[in-house]
Short mmCIF file of C-alpha atoms in Angstrom, two decimals:
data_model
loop_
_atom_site.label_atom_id
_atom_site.label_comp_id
_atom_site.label_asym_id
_atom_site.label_seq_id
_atom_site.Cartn_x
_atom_site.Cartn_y
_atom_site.Cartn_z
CA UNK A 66 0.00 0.00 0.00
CA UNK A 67 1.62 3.19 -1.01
CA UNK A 68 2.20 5.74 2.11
CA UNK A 69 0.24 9.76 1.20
CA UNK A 70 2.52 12.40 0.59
CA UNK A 71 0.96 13.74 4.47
CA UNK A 72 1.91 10.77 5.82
CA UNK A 73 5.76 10.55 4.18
CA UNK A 74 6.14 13.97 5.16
CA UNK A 75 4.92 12.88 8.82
CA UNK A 76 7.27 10.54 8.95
CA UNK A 77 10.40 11.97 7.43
CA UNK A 78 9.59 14.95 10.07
CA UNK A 79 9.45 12.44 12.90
CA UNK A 80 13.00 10.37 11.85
CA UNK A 81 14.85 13.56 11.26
CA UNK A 82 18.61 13.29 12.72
CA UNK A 83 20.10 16.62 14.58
CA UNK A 84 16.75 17.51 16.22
CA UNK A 85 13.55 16.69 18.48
CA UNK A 86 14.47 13.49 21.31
CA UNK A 87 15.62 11.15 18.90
CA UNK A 88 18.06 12.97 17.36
CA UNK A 89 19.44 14.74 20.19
CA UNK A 90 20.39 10.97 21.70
CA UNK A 91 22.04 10.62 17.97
CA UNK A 92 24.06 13.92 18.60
CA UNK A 93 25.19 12.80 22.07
CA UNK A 94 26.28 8.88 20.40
CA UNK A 95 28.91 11.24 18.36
CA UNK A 96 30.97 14.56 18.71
CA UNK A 97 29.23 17.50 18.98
CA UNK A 98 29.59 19.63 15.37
CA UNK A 99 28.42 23.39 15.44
CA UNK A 100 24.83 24.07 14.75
CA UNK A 101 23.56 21.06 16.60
CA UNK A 102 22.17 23.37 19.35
CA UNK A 103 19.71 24.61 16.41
CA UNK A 104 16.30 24.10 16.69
CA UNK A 105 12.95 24.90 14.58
CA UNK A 106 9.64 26.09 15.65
CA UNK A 107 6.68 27.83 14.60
CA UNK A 108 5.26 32.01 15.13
CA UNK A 109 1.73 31.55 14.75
CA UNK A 110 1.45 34.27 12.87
CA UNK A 111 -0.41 33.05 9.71
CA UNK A 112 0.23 29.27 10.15
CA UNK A 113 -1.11 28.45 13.64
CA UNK A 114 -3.10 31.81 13.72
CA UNK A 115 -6.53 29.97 13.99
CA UNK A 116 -6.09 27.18 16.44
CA UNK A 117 -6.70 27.27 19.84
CA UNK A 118 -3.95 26.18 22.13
CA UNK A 119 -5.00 22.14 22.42
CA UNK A 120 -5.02 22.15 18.78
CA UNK A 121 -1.92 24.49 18.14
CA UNK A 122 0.00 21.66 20.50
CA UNK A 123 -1.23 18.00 18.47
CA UNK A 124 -0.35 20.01 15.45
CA UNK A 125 2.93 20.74 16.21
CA UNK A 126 3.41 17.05 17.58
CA UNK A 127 2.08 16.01 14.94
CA UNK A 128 5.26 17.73 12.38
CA UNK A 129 7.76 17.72 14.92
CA UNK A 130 8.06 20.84 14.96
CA UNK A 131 8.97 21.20 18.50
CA UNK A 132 8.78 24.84 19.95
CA UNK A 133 6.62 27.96 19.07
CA UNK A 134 6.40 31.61 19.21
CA UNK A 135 2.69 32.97 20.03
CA UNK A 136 1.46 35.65 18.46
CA UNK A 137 -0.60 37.97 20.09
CA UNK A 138 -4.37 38.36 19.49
CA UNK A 139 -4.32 35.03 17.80
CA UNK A 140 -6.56 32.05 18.49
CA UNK A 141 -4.44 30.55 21.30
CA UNK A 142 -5.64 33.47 23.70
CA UNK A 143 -2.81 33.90 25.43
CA UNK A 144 -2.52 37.25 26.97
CA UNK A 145 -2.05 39.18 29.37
CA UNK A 146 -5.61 39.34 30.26
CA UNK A 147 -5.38 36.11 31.48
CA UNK A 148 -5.94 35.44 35.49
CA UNK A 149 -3.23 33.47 37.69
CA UNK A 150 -5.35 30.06 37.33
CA UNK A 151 -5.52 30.66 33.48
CA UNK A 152 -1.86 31.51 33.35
CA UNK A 153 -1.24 28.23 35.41
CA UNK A 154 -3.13 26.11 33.15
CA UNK A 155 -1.05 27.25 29.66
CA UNK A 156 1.66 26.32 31.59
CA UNK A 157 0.32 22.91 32.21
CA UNK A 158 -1.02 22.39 28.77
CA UNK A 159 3.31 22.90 27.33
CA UNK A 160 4.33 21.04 30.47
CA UNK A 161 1.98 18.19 29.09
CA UNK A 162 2.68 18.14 25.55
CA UNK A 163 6.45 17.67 23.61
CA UNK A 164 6.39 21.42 22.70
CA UNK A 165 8.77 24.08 24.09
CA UNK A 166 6.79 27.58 24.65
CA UNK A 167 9.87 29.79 23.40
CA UNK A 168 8.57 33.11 23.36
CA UNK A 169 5.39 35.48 22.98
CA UNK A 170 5.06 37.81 19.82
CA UNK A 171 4.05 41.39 20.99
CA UNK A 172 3.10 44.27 18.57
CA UNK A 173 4.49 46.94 20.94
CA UNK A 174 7.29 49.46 19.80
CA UNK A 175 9.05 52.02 20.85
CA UNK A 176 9.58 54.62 17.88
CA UNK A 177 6.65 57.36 18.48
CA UNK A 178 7.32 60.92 19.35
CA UNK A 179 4.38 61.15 21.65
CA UNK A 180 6.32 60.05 25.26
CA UNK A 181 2.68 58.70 25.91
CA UNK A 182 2.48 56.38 23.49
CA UNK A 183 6.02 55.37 24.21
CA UNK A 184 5.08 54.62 27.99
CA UNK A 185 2.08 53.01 27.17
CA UNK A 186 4.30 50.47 24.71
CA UNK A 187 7.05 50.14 27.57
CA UNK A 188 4.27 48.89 30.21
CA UNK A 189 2.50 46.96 27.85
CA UNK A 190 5.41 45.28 27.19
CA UNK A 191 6.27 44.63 30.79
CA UNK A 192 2.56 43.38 31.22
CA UNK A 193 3.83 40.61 28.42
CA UNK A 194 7.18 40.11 30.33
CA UNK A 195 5.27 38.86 33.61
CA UNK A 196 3.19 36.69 31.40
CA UNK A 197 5.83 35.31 29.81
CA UNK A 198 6.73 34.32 32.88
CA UNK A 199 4.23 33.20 34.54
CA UNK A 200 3.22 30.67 31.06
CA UNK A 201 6.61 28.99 31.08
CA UNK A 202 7.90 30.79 28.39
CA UNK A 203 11.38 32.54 28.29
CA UNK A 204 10.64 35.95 26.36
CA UNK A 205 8.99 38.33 24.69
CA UNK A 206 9.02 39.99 20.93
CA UNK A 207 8.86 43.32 20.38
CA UNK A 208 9.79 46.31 17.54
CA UNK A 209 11.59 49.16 16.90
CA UNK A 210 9.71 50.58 14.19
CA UNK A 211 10.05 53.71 12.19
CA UNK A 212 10.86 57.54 11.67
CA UNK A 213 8.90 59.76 11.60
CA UNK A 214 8.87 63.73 10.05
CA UNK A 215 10.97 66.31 11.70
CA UNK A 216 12.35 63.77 13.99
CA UNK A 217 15.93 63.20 13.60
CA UNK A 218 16.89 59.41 13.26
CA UNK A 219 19.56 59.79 16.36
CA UNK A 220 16.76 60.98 18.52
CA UNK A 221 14.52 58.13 17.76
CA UNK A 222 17.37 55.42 17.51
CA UNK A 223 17.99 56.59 21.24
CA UNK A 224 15.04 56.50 22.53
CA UNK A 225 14.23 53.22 21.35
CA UNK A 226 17.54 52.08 22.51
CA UNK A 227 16.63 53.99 25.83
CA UNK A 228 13.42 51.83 26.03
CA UNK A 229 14.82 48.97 25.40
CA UNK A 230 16.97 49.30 28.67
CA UNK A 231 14.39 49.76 30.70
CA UNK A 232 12.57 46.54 29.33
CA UNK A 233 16.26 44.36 29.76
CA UNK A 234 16.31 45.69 33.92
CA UNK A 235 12.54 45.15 34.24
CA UNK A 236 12.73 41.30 32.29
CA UNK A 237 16.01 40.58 34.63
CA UNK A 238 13.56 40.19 38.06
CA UNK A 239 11.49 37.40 35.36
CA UNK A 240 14.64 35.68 33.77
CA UNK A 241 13.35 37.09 30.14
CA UNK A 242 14.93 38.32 27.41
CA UNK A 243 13.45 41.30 25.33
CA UNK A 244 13.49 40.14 21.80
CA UNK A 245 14.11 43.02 19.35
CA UNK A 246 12.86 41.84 15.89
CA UNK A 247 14.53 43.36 12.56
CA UNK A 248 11.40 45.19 11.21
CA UNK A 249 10.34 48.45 9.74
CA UNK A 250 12.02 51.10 8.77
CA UNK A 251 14.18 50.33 11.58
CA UNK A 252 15.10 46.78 9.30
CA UNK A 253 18.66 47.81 8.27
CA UNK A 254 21.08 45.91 9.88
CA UNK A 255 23.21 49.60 10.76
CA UNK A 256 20.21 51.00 12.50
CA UNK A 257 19.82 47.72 14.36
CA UNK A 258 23.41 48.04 15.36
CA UNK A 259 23.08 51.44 16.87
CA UNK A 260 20.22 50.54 18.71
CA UNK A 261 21.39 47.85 20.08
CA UNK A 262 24.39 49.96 20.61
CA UNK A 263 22.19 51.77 22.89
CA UNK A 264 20.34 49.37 24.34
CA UNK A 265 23.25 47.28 26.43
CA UNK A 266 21.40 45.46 28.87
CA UNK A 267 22.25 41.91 28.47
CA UNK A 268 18.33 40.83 28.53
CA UNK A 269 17.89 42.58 25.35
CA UNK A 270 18.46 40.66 22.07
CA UNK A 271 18.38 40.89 18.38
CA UNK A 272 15.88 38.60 16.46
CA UNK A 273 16.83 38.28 12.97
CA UNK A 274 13.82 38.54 10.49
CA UNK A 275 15.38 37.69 7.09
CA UNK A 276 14.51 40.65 5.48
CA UNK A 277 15.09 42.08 1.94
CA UNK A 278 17.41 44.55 3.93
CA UNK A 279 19.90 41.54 4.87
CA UNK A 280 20.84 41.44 1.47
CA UNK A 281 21.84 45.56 0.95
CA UNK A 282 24.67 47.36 1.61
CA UNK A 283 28.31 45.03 1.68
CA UNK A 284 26.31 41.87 1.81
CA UNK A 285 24.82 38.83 4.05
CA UNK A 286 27.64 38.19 5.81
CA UNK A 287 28.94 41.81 6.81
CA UNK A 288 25.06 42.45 8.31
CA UNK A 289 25.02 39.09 9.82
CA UNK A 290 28.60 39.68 11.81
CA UNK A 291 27.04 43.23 12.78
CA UNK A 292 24.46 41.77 14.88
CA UNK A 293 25.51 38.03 15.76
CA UNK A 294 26.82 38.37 19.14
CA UNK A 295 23.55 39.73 20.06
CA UNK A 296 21.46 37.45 18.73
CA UNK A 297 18.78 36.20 21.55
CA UNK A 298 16.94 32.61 21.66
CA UNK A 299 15.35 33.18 18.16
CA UNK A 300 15.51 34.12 14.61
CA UNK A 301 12.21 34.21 12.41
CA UNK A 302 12.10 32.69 9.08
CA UNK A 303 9.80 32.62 5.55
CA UNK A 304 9.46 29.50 4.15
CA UNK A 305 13.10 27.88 3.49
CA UNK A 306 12.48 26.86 -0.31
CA UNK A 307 11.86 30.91 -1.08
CA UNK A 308 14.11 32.19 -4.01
CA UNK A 309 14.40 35.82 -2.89
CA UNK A 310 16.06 35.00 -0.01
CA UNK A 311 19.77 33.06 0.44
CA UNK A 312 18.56 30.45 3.02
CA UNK A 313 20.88 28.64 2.76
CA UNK A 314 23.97 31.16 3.30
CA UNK A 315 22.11 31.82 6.31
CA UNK A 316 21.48 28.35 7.57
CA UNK A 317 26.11 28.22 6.55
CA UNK A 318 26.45 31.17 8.85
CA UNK A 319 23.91 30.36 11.84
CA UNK A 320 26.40 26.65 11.71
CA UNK A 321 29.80 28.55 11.00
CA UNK A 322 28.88 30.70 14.28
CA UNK A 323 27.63 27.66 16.63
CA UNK A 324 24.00 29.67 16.79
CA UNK A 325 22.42 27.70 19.91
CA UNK A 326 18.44 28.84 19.46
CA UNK A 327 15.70 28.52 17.54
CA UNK A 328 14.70 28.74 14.28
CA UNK A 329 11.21 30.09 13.93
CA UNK A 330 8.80 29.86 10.73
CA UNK A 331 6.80 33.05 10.33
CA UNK A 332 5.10 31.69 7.10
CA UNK A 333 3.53 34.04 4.75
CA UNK A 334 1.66 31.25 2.54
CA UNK A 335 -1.62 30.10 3.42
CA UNK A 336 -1.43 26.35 2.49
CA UNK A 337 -4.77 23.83 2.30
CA UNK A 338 -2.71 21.62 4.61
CA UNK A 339 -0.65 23.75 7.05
CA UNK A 340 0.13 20.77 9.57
CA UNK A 341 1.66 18.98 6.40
CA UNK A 342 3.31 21.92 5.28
CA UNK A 343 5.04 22.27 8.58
CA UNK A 344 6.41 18.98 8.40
CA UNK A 345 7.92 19.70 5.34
CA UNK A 346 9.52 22.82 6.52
CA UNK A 347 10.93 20.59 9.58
CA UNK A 348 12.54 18.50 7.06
CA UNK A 349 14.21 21.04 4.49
CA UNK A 350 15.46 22.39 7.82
CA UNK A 351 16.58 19.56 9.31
CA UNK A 352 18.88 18.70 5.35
CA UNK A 353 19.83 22.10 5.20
CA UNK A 354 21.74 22.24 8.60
CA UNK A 355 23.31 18.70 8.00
CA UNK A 356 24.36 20.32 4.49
CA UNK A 357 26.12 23.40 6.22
CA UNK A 358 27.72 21.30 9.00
CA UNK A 359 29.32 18.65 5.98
CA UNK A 360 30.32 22.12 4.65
#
């Protein structure tokens, strides 16, 4: 009887070496090779968007795709609305299932003029720290963003930078990191640099967002090496088989450097199958990293 292409795709995601329980017991039966701390999950932001948290989990399970990212206002309802009991019982529901709660996707940011607004983002944003928290997970996304008129970019770059302070001191009490995506106008890897130049609080990372700005200015490579040692827990991805994007240059350079986090899909396809889809993304992940490491 001849397997579905869902159920090969199942499979191939569940046999995978270099990731998930089974391969991490192949990793420790031989020497350790950089990039075998990698690991690929899921930001609900279009895939995942829809199902509530049971079904977001047996999904997952189901692909092997092992940790996620969860956007807020989406399905999954977790926010910081939620009361103690509530808070307890998304904790239970990862502590139950194979998959690793790795961070929560905020929409604040930090670039408007109006201080008020700016406040308002900052305790927001702490409000998502404590959930964080409190849910098991071990931090929080948020974004620069943009300029604005009359504004000079220094100012703004600062006071991001400045905010961005305050969040790392606030997330040290909760053992979080502050997760500063590459988005916006803000999305050149220089800007992202003085920010983070700014922003030296060790709880404050970058999250690379493979973006067509990776690819300006000297290159890949040269943006890559201007953020690295601040890269935090994760990294967002499009799907890996894209053509406008050098995947696998990045997947070389996230090996070369011994990156240690996770590797997180933010899809922007709407497949009829997105749990099979996933799989298959596990899988071109999974070959891509054992190409880099064979170099």
């Amino acid at each position: 009887m001849q397997r579905s292409r869902r159920d090969f795709a199942f499979a191939v995601a569940a046999s995978g070496a270099g990731l998930g329980s089974l391969g991490r017991r192949l990793v420790a039966a031989r020497e350790r090779r950089p990039g075998d701390g990698m690991q690929y999950g899921l930001v609900t932001y279009l895939w995942g968007q829809s199902w509530k948290l049971p079904t977001l989990l047996a999904n997952c399970e189901r692909a092997r795709c092992l940790g996620v990212e969860l956007r807020s206002t989406h399905a999954h309802g977790v926010e910081p609305s939620l009361n103690k009991q509530q808070r307890r019982d998304v904790a239970r529901q990862f502590a139950d299932s194979e998959i690793t709660l790795v961070g929560l996707g905020s929409n604040e940011r930090f670039d408007n003029p109006n201080p008020a607004i700016v406040r308002k983002a900052i305790e927001t944003t702490k409000a998502f720290i404590v959930l964080s928290h409190d849910v098991g997970s071990s931090g929080v996304k948020v974004k620069p963003d943009r300029f604005y008129p009359n504004v000079p970019r220094e100012q703004t770059i600062e006071q991001i930078g400045t905010s961005l302070n305050e969040l790392g001191a606030f997330a040290d009490k909760y053992g979080q990191q502050v997760r500063l995506e590459v988005h916006g106008q803000c999305a050149e890897l220089p800007t992202i640099k003085a920010i983070m130049d700014v922003a030296q609080n060790k709880n404050v990372s970058v999250c690379w967002n493979t973006n067509a700005a990776d690819l300006t200015g000297a290159g890949l490579a040269a943006n890559f090496d201007l953020v690295r040692k601040r890269f935090g827990a994760t990294l967002h991805v499009r799907e890996l088989e894209t053509k406008s994007y050098p995947y696998a240059q990045l997947i070389e350079l996230l090996v070369r450097s011994d990156y240690q986090g996770w590797v997180m899909l933010e899809a922007s396809s709407k497949p009829k199958e997105p749990v099979v889809a996933l799989a298959g993304q596990v899988q071109r992940f999974r070959q891509m990293v054992m190409a880099a490491q064979r170099g």
